[in-house]
JSON list of C-alpha atoms in Angstrom, two decimals:
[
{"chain": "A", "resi": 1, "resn": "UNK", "atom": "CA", "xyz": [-12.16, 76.70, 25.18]},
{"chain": "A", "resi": 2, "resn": "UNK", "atom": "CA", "xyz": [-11.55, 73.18, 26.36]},
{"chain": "A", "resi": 3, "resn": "UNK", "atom": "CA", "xyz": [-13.59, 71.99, 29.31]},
{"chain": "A", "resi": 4, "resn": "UNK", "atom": "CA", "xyz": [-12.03, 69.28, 32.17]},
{"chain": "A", "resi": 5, "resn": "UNK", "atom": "CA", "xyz": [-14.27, 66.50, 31.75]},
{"chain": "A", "resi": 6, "resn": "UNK", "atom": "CA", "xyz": [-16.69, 65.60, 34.56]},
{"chain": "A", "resi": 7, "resn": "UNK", "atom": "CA", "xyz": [-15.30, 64.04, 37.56]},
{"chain": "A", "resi": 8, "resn": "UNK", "atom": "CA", "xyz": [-17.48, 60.65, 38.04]},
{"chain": "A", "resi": 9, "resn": "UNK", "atom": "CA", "xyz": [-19.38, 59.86, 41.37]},
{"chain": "A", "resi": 10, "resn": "UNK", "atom": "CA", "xyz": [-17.15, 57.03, 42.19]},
{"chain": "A", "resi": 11, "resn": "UNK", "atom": "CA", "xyz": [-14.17, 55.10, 41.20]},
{"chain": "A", "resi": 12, "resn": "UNK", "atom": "CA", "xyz": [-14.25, 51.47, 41.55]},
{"chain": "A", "resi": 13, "resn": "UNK", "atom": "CA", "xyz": [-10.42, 50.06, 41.60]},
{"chain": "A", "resi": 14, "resn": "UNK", "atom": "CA", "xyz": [-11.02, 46.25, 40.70]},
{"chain": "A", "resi": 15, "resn": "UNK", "atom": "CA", "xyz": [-8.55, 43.43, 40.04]},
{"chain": "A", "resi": 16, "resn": "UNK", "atom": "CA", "xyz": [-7.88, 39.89, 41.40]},
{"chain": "A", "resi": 17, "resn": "UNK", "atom": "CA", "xyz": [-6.56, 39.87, 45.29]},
{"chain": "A", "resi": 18, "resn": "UNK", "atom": "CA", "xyz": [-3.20, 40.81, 45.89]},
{"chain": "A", "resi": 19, "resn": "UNK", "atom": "CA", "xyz": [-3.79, 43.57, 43.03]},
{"chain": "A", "resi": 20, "resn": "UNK", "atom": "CA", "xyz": [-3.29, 46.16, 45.35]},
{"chain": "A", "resi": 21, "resn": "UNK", "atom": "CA", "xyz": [-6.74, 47.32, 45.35]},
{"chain": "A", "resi": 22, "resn": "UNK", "atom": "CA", "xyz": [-7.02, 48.78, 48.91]},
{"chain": "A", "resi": 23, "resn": "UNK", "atom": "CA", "xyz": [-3.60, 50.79, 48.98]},
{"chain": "A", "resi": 24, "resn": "UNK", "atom": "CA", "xyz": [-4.37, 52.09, 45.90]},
{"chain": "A", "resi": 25, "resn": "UNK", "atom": "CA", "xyz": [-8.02, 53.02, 46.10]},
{"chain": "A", "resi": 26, "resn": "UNK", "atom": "CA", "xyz": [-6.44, 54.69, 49.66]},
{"chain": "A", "resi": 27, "resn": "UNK", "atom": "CA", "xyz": [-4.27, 56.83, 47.64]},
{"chain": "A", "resi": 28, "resn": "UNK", "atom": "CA", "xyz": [-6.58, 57.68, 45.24]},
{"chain": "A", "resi": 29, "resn": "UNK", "atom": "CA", "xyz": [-9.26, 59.08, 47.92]},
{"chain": "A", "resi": 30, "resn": "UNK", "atom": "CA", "xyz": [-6.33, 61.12, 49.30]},
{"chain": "A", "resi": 31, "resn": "UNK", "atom": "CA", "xyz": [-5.17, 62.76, 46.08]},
{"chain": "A", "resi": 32, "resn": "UNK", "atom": "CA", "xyz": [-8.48, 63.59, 45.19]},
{"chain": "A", "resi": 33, "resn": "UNK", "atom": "CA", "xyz": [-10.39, 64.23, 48.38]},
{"chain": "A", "resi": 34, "resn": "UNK", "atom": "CA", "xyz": [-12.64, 61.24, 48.47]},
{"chain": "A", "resi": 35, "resn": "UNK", "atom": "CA", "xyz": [-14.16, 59.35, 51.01]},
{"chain": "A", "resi": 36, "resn": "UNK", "atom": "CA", "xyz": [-12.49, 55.90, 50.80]},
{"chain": "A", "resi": 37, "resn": "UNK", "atom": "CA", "xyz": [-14.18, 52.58, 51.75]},
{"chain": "A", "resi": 38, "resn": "UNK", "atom": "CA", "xyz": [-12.48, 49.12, 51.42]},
{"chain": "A", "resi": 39, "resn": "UNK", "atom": "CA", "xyz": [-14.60, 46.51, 49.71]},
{"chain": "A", "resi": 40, "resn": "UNK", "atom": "CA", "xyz": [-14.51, 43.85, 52.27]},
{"chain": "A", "resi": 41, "resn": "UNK", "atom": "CA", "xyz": [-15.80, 45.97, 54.71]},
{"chain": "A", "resi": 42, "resn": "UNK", "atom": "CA", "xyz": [-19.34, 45.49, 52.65]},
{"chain": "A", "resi": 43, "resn": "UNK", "atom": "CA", "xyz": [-18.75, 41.39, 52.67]},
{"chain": "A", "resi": 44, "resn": "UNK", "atom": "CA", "xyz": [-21.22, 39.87, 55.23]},
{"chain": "A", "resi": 45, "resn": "UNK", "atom": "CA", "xyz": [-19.60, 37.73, 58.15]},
{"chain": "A", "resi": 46, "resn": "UNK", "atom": "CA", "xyz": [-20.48, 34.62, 55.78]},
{"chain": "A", "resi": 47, "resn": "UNK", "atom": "CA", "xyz": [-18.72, 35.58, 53.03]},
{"chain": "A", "resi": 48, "resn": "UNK", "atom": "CA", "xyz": [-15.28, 35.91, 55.23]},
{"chain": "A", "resi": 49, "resn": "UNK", "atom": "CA", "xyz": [-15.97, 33.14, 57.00]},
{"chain": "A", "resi": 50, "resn": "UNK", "atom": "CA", "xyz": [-16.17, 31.28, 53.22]},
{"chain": "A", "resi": 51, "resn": "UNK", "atom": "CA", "xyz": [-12.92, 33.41, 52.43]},
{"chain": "A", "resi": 52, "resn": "UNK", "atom": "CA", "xyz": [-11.15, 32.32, 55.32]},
{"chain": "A", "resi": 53, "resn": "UNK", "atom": "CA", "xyz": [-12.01, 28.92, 54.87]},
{"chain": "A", "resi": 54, "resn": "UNK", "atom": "CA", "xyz": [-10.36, 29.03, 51.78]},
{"chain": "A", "resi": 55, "resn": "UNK", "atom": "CA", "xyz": [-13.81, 28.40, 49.68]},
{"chain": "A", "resi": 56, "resn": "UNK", "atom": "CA", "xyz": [-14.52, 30.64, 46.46]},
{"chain": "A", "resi": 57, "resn": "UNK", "atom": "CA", "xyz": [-17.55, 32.83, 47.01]},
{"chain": "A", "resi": 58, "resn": "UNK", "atom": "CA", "xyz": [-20.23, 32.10, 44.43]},
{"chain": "A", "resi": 59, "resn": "UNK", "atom": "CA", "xyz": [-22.29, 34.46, 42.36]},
{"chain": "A", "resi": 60, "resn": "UNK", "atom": "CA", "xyz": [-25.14, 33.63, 45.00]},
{"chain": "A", "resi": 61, "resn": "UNK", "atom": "CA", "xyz": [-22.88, 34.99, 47.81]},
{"chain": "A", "resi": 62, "resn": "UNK", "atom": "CA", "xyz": [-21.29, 37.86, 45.65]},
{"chain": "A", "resi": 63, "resn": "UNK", "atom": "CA", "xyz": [-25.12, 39.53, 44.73]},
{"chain": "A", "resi": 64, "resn": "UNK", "atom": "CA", "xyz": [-25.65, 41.12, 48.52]},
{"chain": "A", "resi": 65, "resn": "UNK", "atom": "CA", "xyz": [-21.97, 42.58, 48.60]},
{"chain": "A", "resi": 66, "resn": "UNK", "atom": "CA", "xyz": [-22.36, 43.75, 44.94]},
{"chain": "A", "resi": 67, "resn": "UNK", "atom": "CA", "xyz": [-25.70, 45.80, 46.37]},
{"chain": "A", "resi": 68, "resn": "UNK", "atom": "CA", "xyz": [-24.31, 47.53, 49.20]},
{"chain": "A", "resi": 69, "resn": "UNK", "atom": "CA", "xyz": [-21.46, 48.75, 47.14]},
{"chain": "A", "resi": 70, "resn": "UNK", "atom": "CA", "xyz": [-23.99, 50.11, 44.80]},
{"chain": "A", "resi": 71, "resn": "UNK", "atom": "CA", "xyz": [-26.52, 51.22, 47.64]},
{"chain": "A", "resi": 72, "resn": "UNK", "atom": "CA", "xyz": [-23.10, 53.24, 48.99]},
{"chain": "A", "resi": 73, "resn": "UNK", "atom": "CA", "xyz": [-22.31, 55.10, 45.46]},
{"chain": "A", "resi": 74, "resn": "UNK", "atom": "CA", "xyz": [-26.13, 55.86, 45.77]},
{"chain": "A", "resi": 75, "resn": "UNK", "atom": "CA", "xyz": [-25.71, 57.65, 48.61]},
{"chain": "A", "resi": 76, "resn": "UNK", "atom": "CA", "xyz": [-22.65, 59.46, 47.37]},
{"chain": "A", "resi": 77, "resn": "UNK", "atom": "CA", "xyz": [-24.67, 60.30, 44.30]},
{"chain": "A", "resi": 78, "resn": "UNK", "atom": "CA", "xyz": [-27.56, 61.53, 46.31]},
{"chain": "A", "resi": 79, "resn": "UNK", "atom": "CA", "xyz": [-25.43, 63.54, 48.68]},
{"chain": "A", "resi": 80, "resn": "UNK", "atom": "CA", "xyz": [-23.45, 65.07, 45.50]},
{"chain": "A", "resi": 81, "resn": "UNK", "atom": "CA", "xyz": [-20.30, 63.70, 46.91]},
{"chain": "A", "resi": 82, "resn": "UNK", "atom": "CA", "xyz": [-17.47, 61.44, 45.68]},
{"chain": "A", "resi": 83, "resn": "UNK", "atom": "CA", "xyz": [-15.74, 58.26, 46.50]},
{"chain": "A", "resi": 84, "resn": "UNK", "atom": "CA", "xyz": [-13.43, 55.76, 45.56]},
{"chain": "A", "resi": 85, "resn": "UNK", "atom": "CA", "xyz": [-14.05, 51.74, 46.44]},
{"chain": "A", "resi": 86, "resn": "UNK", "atom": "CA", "xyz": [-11.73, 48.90, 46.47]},
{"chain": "A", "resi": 87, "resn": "UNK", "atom": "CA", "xyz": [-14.21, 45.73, 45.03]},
{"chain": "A", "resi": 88, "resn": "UNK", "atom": "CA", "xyz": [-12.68, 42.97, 42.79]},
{"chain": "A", "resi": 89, "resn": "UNK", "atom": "CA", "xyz": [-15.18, 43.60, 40.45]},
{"chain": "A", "resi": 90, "resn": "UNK", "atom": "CA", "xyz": [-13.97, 40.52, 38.23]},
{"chain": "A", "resi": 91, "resn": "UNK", "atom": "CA", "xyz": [-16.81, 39.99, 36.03]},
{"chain": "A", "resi": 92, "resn": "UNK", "atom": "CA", "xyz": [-19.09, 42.35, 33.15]},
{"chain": "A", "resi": 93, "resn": "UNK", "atom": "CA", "xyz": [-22.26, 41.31, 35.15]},
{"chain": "A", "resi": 94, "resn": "UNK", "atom": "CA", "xyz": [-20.87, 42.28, 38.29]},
{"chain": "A", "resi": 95, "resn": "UNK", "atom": "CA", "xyz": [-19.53, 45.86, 37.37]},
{"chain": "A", "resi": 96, "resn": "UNK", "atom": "CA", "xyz": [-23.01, 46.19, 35.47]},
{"chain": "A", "resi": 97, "resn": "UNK", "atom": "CA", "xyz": [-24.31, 45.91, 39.41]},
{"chain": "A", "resi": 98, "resn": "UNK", "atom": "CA", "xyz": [-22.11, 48.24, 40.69]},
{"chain": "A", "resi": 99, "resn": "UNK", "atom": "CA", "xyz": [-22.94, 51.13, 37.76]},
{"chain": "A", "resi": 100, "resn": "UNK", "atom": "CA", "xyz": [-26.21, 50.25, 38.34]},
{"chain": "A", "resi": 101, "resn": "UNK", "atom": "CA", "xyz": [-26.62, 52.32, 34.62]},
{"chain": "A", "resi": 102, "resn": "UNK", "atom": "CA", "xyz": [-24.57, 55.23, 35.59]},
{"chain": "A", "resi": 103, "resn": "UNK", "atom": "CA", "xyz": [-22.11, 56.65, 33.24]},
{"chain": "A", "resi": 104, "resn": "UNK", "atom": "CA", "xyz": [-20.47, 58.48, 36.41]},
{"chain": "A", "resi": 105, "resn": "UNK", "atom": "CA", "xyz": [-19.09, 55.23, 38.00]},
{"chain": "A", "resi": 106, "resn": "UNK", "atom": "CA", "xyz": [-15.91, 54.25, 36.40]},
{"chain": "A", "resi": 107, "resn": "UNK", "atom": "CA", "xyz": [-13.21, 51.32, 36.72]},
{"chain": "A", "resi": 108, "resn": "UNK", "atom": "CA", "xyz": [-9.36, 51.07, 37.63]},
{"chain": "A", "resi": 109, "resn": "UNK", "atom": "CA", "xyz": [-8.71, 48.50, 36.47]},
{"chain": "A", "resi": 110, "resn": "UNK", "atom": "CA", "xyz": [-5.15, 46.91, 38.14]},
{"chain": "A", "resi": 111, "resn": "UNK", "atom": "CA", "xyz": [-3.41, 44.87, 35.98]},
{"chain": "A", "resi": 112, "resn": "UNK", "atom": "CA", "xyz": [-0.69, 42.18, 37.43]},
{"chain": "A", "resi": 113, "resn": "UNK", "atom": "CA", "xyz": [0.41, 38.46, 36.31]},
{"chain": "A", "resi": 114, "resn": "UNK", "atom": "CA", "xyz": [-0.58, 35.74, 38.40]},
{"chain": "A", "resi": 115, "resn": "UNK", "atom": "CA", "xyz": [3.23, 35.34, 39.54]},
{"chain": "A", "resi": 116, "resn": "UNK", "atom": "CA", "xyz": [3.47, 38.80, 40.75]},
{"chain": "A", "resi": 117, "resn": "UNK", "atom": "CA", "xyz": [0.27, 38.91, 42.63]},
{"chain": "A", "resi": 118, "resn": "UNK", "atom": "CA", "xyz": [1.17, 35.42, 44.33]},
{"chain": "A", "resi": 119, "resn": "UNK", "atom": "CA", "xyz": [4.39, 37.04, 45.49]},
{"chain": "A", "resi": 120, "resn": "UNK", "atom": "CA", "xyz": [2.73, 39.53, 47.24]},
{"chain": "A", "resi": 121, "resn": "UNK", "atom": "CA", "xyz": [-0.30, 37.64, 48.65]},
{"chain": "A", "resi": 122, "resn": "UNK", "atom": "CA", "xyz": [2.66, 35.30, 50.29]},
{"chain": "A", "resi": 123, "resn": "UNK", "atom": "CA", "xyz": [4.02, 38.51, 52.08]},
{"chain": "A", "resi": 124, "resn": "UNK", "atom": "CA", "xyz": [0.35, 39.39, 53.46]},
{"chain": "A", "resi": 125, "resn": "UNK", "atom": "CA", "xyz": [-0.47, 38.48, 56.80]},
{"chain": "A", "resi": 126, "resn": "UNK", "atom": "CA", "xyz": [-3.76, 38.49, 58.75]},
{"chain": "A", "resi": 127, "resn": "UNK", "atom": "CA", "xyz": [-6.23, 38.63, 55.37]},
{"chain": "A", "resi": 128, "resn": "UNK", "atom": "CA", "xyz": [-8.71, 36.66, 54.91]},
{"chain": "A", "resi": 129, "resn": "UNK", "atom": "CA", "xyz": [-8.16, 35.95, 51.36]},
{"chain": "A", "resi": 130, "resn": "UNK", "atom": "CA", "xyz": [-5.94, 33.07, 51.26]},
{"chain": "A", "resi": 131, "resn": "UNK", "atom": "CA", "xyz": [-3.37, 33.05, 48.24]},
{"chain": "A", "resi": 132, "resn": "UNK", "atom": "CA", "xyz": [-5.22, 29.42, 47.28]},
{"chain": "A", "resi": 133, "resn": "UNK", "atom": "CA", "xyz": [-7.93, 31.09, 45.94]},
{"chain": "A", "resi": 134, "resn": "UNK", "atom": "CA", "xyz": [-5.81, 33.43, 43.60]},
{"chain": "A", "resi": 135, "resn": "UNK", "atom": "CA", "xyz": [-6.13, 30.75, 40.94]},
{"chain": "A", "resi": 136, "resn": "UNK", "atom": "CA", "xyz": [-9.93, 31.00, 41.04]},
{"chain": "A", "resi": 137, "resn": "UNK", "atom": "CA", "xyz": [-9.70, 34.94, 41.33]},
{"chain": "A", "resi": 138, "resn": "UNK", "atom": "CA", "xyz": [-8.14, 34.68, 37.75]},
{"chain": "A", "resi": 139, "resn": "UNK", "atom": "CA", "xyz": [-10.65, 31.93, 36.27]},
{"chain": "A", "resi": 140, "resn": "UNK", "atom": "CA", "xyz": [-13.10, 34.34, 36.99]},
{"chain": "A", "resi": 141, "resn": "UNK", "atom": "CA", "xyz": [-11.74, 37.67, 35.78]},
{"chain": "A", "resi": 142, "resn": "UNK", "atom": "CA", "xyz": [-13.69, 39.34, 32.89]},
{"chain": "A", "resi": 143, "resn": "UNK", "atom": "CA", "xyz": [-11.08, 41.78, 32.10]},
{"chain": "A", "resi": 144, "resn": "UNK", "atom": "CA", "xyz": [-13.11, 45.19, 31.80]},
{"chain": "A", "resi": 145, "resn": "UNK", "atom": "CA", "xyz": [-13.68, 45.66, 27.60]},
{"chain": "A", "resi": 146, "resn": "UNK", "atom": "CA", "xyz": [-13.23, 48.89, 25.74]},
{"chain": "A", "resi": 147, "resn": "UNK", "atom": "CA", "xyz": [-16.61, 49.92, 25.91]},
{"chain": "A", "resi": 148, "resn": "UNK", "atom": "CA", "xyz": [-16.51, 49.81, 29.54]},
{"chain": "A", "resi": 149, "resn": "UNK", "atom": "CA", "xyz": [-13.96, 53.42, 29.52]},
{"chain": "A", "resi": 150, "resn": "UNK", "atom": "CA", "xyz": [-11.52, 51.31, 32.44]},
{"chain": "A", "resi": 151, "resn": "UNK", "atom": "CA", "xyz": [-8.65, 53.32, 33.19]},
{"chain": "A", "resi": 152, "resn": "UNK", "atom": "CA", "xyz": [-6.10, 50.50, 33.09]},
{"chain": "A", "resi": 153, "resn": "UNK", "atom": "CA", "xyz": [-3.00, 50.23, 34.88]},
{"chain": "A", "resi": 154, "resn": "UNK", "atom": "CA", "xyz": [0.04, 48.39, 35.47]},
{"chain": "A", "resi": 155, "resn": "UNK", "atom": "CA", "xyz": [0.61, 46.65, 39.24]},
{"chain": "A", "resi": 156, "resn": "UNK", "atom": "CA", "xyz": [4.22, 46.79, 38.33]},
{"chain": "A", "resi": 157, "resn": "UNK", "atom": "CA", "xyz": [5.01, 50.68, 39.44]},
{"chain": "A", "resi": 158, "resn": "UNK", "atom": "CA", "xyz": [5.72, 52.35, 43.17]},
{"chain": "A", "resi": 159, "resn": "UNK", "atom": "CA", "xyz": [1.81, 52.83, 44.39]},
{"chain": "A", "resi": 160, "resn": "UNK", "atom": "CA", "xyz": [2.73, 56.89, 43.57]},
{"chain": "A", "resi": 161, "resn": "UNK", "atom": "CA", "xyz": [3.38, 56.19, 40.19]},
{"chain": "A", "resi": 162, "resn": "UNK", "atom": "CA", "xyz": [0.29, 54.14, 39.84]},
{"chain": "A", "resi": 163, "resn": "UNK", "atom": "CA", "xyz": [-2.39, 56.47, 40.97]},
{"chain": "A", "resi": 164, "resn": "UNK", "atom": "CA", "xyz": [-0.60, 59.32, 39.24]},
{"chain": "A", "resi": 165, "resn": "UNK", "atom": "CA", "xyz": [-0.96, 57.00, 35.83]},
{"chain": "A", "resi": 166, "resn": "UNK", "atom": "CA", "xyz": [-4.74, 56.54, 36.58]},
{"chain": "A", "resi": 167, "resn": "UNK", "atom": "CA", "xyz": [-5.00, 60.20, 37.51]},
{"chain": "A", "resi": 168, "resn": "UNK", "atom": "CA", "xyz": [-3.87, 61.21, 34.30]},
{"chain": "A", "resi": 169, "resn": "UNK", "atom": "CA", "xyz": [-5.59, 58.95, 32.45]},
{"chain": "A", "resi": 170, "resn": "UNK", "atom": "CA", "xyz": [-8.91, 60.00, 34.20]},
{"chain": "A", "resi": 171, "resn": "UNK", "atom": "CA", "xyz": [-8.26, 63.82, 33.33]},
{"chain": "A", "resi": 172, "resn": "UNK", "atom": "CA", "xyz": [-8.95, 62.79, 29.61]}
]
């Protein structure tokens, strides 16, 4: 008798900006009955002001964003509920953060070229992120390694076909 493998705590969908990390994370919640919670909402005002302004965020400004993420999938853990989180995520040390050790707090992991994800940041309106920092978004991307068990997918499908891809590739 096969058993479904456990469903983890929380589902972190990283990439660059522009990745499609909030519609996606969105759909995810939905199909699986998750609370939902947009990274950004965990930025302080400094860091969007910084992101407005069109200056990278450092590591320095990145550590208090990275902790109320994790405090948040804390609080799902300790409730015994679920969620999915839309957080860049770009680097090893940062995810580290975020799992804070916990094998129950996995990665989906969007995967676009820099021309596609410029295409649609020029199509956004009203974000804070300006497109000039998608160049520094991709100098700093770790891609998520083997041993990290990222569920990877391509940007390139309808947002139905993607979360059905990462669905799938969660139930194994």
């Amino acid at each position: 008798m096969t058993s479904e493998p456990p469903l983890p705590t929380a589902l972190i969908v990283m990439g660059v900006s522009g990745a499609g990390k909030s519609s996606i994370g969105e759909r995810l919640g939905l199909r699986l009955g998750w609370t939902f919670r947009d990274g950004d909402s965990f930025h302080p005002p400094a860091n969007v002001a910084k992101m407005h302004a069109g200056i990278p965020l450092t590591d320095e400004d990145r550590w208090p964003w990275l902790a109320a993420i994790a405090s948040w999938i804390a609080e799902l853990r300790g409730a015994g509920q679920h969620g999915v989180v839309a957080c860049s995520a770009l680097k090893r040390g940062y995810r580290d953060a975020l799992r804070n050790g916990h094998v129950d707090v996995r990665f989906v992991f969007l995967e676009g070229s820099a021309e596609v994800i410029a295409a649609r940041l020029a199509k956004r309106k009203d974000h804070f992120m300006p497109p000039s920092l998608l160049a520094s978004q991709f100098a700093t991307l770790e891609p998520p390694g083997a041993d990290e068990a990222p569920i990877r997918v391509s940007i390139e499908a309808e947002p139905d076909a993607i979360v059905a891809n990462a669905l799938r590739q969660l139930a194994r």
